[in-house]
PDB file of C-alpha atoms and ligand atoms in Angstrom:
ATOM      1  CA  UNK A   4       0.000   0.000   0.000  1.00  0.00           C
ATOM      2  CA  UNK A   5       1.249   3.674  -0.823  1.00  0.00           C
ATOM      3  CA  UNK A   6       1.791   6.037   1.941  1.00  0.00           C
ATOM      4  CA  UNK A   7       0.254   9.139   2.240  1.00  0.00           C
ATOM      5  CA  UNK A   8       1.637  11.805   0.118  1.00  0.00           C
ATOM      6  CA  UNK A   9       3.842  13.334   2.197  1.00  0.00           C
ATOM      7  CA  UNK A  10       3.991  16.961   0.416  1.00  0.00           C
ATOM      8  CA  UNK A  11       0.693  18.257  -1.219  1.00  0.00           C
ATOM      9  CA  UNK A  12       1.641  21.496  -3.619  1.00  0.00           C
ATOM     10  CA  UNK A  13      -1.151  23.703  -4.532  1.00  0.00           C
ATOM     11  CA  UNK A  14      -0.111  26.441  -7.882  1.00  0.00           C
ATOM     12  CA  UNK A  15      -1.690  29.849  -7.508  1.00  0.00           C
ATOM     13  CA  UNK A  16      -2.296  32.453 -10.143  1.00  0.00           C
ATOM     14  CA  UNK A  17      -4.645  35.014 -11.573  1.00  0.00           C
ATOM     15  CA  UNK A  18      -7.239  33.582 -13.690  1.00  0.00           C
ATOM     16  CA  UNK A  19      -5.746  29.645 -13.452  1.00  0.00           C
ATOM     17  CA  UNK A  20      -5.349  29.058 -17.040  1.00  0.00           C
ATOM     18  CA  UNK A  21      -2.014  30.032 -17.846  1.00  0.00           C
ATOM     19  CA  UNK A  22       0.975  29.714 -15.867  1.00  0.00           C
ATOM     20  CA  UNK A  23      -0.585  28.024 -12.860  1.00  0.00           C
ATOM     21  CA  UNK A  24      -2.006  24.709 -14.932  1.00  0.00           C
ATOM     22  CA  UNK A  25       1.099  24.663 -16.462  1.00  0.00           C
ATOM     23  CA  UNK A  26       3.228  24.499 -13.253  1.00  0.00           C
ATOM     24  CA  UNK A  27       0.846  21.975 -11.948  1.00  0.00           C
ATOM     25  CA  UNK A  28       1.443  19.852 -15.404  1.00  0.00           C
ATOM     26  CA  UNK A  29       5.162  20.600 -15.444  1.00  0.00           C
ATOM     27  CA  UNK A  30       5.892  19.804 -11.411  1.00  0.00           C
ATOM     28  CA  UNK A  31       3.747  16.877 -11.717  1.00  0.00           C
ATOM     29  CA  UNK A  32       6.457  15.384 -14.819  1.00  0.00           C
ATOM     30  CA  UNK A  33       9.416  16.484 -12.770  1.00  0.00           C
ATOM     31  CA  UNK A  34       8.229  14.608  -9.969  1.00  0.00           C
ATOM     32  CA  UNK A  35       6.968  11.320 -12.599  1.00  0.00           C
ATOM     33  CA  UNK A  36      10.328  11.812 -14.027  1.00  0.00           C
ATOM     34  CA  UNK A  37      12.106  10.735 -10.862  1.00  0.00           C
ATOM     35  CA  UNK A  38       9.826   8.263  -9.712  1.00  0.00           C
ATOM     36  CA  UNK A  39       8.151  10.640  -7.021  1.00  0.00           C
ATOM     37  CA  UNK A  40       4.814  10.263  -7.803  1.00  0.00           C
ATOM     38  CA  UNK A  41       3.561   8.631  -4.170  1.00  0.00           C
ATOM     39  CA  UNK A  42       5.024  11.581  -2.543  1.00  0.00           C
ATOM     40  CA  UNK A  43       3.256  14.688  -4.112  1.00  0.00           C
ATOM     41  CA  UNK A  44      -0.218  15.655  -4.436  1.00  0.00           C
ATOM     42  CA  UNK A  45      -0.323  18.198  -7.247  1.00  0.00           C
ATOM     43  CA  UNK A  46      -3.169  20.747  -8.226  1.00  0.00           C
ATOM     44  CA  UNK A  47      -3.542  24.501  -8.992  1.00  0.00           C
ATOM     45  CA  UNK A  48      -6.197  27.272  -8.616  1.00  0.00           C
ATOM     46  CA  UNK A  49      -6.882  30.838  -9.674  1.00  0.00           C
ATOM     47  CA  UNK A  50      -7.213  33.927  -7.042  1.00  0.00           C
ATOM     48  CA  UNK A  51     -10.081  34.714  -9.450  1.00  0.00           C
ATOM     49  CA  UNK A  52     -13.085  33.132 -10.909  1.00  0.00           C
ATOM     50  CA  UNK A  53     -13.546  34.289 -14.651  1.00  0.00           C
ATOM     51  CA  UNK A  54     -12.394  30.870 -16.031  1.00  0.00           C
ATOM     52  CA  UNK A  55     -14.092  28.521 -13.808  1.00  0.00           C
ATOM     53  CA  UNK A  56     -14.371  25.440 -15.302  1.00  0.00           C
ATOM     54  CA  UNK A  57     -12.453  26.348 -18.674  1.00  0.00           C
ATOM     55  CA  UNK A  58      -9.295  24.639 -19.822  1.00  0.00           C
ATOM     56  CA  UNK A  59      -6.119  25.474 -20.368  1.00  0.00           C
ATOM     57  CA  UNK A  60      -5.552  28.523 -22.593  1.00  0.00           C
ATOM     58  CA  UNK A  61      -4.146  26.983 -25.883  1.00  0.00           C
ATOM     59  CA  UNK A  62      -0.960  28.433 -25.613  1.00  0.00           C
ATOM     60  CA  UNK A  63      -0.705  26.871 -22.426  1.00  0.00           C
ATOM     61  CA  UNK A  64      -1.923  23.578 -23.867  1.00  0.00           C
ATOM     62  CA  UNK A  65       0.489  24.260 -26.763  1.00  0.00           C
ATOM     63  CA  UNK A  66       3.731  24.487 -24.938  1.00  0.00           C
ATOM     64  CA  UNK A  67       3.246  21.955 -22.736  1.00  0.00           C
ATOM     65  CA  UNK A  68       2.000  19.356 -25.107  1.00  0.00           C
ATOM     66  CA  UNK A  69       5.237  20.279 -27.161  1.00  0.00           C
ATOM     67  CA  UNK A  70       7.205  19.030 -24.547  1.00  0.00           C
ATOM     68  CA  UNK A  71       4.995  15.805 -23.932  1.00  0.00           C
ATOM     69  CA  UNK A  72       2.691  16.647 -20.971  1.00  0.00           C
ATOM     70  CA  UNK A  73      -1.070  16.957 -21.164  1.00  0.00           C
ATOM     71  CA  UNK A  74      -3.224  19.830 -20.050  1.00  0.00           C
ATOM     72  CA  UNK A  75      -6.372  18.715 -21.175  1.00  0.00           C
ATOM     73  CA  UNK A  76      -7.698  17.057 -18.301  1.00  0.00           C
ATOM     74  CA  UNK A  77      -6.952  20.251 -16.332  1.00  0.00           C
ATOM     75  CA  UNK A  78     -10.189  22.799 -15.550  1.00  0.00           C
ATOM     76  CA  UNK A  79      -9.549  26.317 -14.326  1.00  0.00           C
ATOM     77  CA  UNK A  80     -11.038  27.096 -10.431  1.00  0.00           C
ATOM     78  CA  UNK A  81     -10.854  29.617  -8.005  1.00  0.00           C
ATOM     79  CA  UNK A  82      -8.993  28.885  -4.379  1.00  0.00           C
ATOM     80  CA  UNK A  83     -10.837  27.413  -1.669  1.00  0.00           C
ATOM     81  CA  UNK A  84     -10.981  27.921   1.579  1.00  0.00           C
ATOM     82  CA  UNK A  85      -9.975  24.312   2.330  1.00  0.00           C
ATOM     83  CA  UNK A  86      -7.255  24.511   0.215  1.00  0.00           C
ATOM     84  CA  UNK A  87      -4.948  26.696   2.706  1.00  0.00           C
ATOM     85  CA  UNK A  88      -5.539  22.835   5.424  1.00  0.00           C
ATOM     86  CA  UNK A  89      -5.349  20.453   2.807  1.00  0.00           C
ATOM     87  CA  UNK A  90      -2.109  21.587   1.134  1.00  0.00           C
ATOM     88  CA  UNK A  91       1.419  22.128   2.915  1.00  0.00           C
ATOM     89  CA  UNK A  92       2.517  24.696   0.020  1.00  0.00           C
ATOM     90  CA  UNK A  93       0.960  27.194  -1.522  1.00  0.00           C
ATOM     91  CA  UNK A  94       3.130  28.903  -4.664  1.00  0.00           C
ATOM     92  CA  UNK A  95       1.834  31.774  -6.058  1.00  0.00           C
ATOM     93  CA  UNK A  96       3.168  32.847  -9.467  1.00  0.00           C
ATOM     94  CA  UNK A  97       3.205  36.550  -8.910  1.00  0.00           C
ATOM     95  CA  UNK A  98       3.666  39.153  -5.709  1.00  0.00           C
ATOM     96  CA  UNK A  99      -0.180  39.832  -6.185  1.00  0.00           C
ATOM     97  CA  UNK A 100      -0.868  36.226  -5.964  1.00  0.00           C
ATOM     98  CA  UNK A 101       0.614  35.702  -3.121  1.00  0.00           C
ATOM     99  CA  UNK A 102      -0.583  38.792  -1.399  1.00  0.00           C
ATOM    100  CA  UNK A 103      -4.074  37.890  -2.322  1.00  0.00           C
ATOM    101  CA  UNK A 104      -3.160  34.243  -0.617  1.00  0.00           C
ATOM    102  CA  UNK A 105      -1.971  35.898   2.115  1.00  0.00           C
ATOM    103  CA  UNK A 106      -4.885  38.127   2.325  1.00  0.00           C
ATOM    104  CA  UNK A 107      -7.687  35.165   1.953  1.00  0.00           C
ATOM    105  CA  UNK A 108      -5.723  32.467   4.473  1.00  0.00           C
ATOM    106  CA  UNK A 109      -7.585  32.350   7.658  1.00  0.00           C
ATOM    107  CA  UNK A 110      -5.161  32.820  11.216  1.00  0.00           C
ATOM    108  CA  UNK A 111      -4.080  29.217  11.815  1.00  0.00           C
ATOM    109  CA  UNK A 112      -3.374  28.819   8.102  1.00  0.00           C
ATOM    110  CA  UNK A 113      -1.751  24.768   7.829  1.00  0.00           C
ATOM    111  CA  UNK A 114      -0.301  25.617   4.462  1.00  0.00           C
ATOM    112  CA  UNK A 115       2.501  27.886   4.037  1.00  0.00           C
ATOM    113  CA  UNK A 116       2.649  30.649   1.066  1.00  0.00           C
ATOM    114  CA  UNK A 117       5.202  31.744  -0.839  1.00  0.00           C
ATOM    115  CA  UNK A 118       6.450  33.181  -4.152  1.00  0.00           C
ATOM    116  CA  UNK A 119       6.965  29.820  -6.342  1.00  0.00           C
ATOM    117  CA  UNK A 120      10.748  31.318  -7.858  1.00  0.00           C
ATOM    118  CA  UNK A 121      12.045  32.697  -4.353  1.00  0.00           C
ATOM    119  CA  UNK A 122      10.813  29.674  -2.586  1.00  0.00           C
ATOM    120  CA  UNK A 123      12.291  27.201  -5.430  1.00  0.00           C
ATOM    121  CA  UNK A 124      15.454  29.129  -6.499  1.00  0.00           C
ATOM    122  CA  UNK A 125      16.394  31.476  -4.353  1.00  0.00           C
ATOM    123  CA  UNK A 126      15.535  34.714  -6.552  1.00  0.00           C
ATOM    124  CA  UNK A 127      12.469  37.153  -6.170  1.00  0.00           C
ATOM    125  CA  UNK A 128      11.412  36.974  -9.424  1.00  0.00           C
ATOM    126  CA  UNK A 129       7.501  37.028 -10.531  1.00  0.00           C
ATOM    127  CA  UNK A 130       6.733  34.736 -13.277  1.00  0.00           C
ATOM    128  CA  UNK A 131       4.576  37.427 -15.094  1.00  0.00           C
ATOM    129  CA  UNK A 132       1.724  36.841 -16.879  1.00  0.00           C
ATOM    130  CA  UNK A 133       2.049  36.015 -20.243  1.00  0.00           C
ATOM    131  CA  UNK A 134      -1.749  36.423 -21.019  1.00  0.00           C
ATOM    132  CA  UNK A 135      -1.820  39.444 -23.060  1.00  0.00           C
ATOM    133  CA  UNK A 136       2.371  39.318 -24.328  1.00  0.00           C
ATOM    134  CA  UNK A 137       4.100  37.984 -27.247  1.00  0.00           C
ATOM    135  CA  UNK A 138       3.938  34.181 -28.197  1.00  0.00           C
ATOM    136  CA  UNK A 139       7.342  33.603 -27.456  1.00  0.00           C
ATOM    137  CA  UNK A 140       6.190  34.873 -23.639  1.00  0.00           C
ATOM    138  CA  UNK A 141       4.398  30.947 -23.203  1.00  0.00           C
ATOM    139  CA  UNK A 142       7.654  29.356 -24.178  1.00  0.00           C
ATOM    140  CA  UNK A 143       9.832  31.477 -21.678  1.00  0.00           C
ATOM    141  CA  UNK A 144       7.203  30.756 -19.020  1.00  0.00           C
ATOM    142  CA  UNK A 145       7.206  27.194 -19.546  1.00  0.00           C
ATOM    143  CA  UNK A 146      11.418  26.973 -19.472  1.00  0.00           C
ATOM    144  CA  UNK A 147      11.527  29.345 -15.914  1.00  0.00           C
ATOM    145  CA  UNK A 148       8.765  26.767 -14.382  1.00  0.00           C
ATOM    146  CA  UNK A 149      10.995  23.592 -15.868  1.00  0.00           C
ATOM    147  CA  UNK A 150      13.873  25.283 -13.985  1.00  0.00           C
ATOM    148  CA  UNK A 151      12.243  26.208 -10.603  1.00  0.00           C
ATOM    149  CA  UNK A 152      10.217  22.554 -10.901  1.00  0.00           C
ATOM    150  CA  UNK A 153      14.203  20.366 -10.799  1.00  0.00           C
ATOM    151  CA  UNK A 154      14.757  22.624  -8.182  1.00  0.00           C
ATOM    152  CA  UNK A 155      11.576  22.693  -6.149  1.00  0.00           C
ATOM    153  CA  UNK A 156      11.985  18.686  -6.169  1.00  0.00           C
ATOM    154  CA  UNK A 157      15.551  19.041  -5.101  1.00  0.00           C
ATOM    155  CA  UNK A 158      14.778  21.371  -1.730  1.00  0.00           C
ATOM    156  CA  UNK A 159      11.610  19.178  -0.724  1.00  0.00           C
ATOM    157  CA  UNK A 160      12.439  15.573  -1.702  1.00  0.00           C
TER     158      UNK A 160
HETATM  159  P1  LIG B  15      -2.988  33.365 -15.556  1.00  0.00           P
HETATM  160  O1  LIG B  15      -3.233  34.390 -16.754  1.00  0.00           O
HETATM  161  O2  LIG B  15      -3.210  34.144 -14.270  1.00  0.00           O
HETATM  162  O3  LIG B  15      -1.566  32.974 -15.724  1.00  0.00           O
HETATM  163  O4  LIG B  15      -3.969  32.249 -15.748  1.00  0.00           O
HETATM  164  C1  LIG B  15      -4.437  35.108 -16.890  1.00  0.00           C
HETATM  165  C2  LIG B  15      -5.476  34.559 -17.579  1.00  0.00           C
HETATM  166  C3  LIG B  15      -6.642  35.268 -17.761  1.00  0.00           C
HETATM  167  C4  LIG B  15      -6.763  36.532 -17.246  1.00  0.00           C
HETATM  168  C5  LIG B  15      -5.721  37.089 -16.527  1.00  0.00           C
HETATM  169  C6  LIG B  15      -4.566  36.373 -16.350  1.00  0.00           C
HETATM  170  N1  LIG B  15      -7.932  37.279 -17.433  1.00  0.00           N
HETATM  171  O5  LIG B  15      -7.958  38.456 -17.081  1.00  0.00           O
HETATM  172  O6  LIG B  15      -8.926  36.720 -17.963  1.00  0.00           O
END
């Protein structure tokens, strides 16, 4: 029998169809990759509810499927209460994500919230959204959360 997962890793950003489904499709290969699987629960969520229920955007879908992983089973939602007990991290993409995190966790918060790069690399960096940029801005998104990903694995596992 499996054990518990023993870190559960909740992706935060703005609308949940861009960089934050793509973390939570990226992390979850990392982690595949190096036979991790039993020890993460993986999922992401939105500070906002516009795209509830939606996939993926397509450029999202696009760059990831490019590098083999599947967004498709992936629907957009908007944070839950719950989620600040039922997940030990909380990563948001961007300094308003994680202020709004910070903002919406109630007192005795069990999860704790931080900016995915600083937490992951070391380097206060936003991963900014790349909803209304250039193309290219999707394929520089999905290299920084590859990077941060190896190294996210490396500090927790
Ligand atoms: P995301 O990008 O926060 O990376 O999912 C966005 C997607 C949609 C919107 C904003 C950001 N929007 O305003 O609809």
């Amino acid at each position: 029998m499996n054990a518990k997962p023993q870190f559960s890793i909740l992706f935060v950003c703005l609308g949940n169809i861009c960089r934050s489904p793509l973390a939570e499709g990226v992390f979850r290969d990392v982690v595949a990759a190096r036979g991790l699987t039993d020890r993460f629960t993986v999922d992401s969520a939105g500070t906002g509810a516009w795209h509830e229920g939606d996939l993926p955007d397509p450029r999202s879908i696009e760059v990831a499927a490019k590098n083999g992983i599947d967004l498709t089973t992936q629907r957009a939602r908007k944070i839950r209460q719950d989620d600040f007990s039922r997940f030990t991290h909380i990563f948001g993409m961007d300094l308003s994500n994680v202020e709004k995190l910070q903002r919406a966790a109630p007192a005795r918060a069990a999860a704790s919230i931080h900016l995915f790069l600083e937490f992951a690399t070391g380097t206060t960096i936003e991963i900014p959204d790349p909803y209304y940029g250039d193309p290219d801005g999707f394929d520089r998104v999905y290299r920084t959360i590859r990077d941060a990903s190896a190294s996210l694995v490396d500090k927790l596992a």
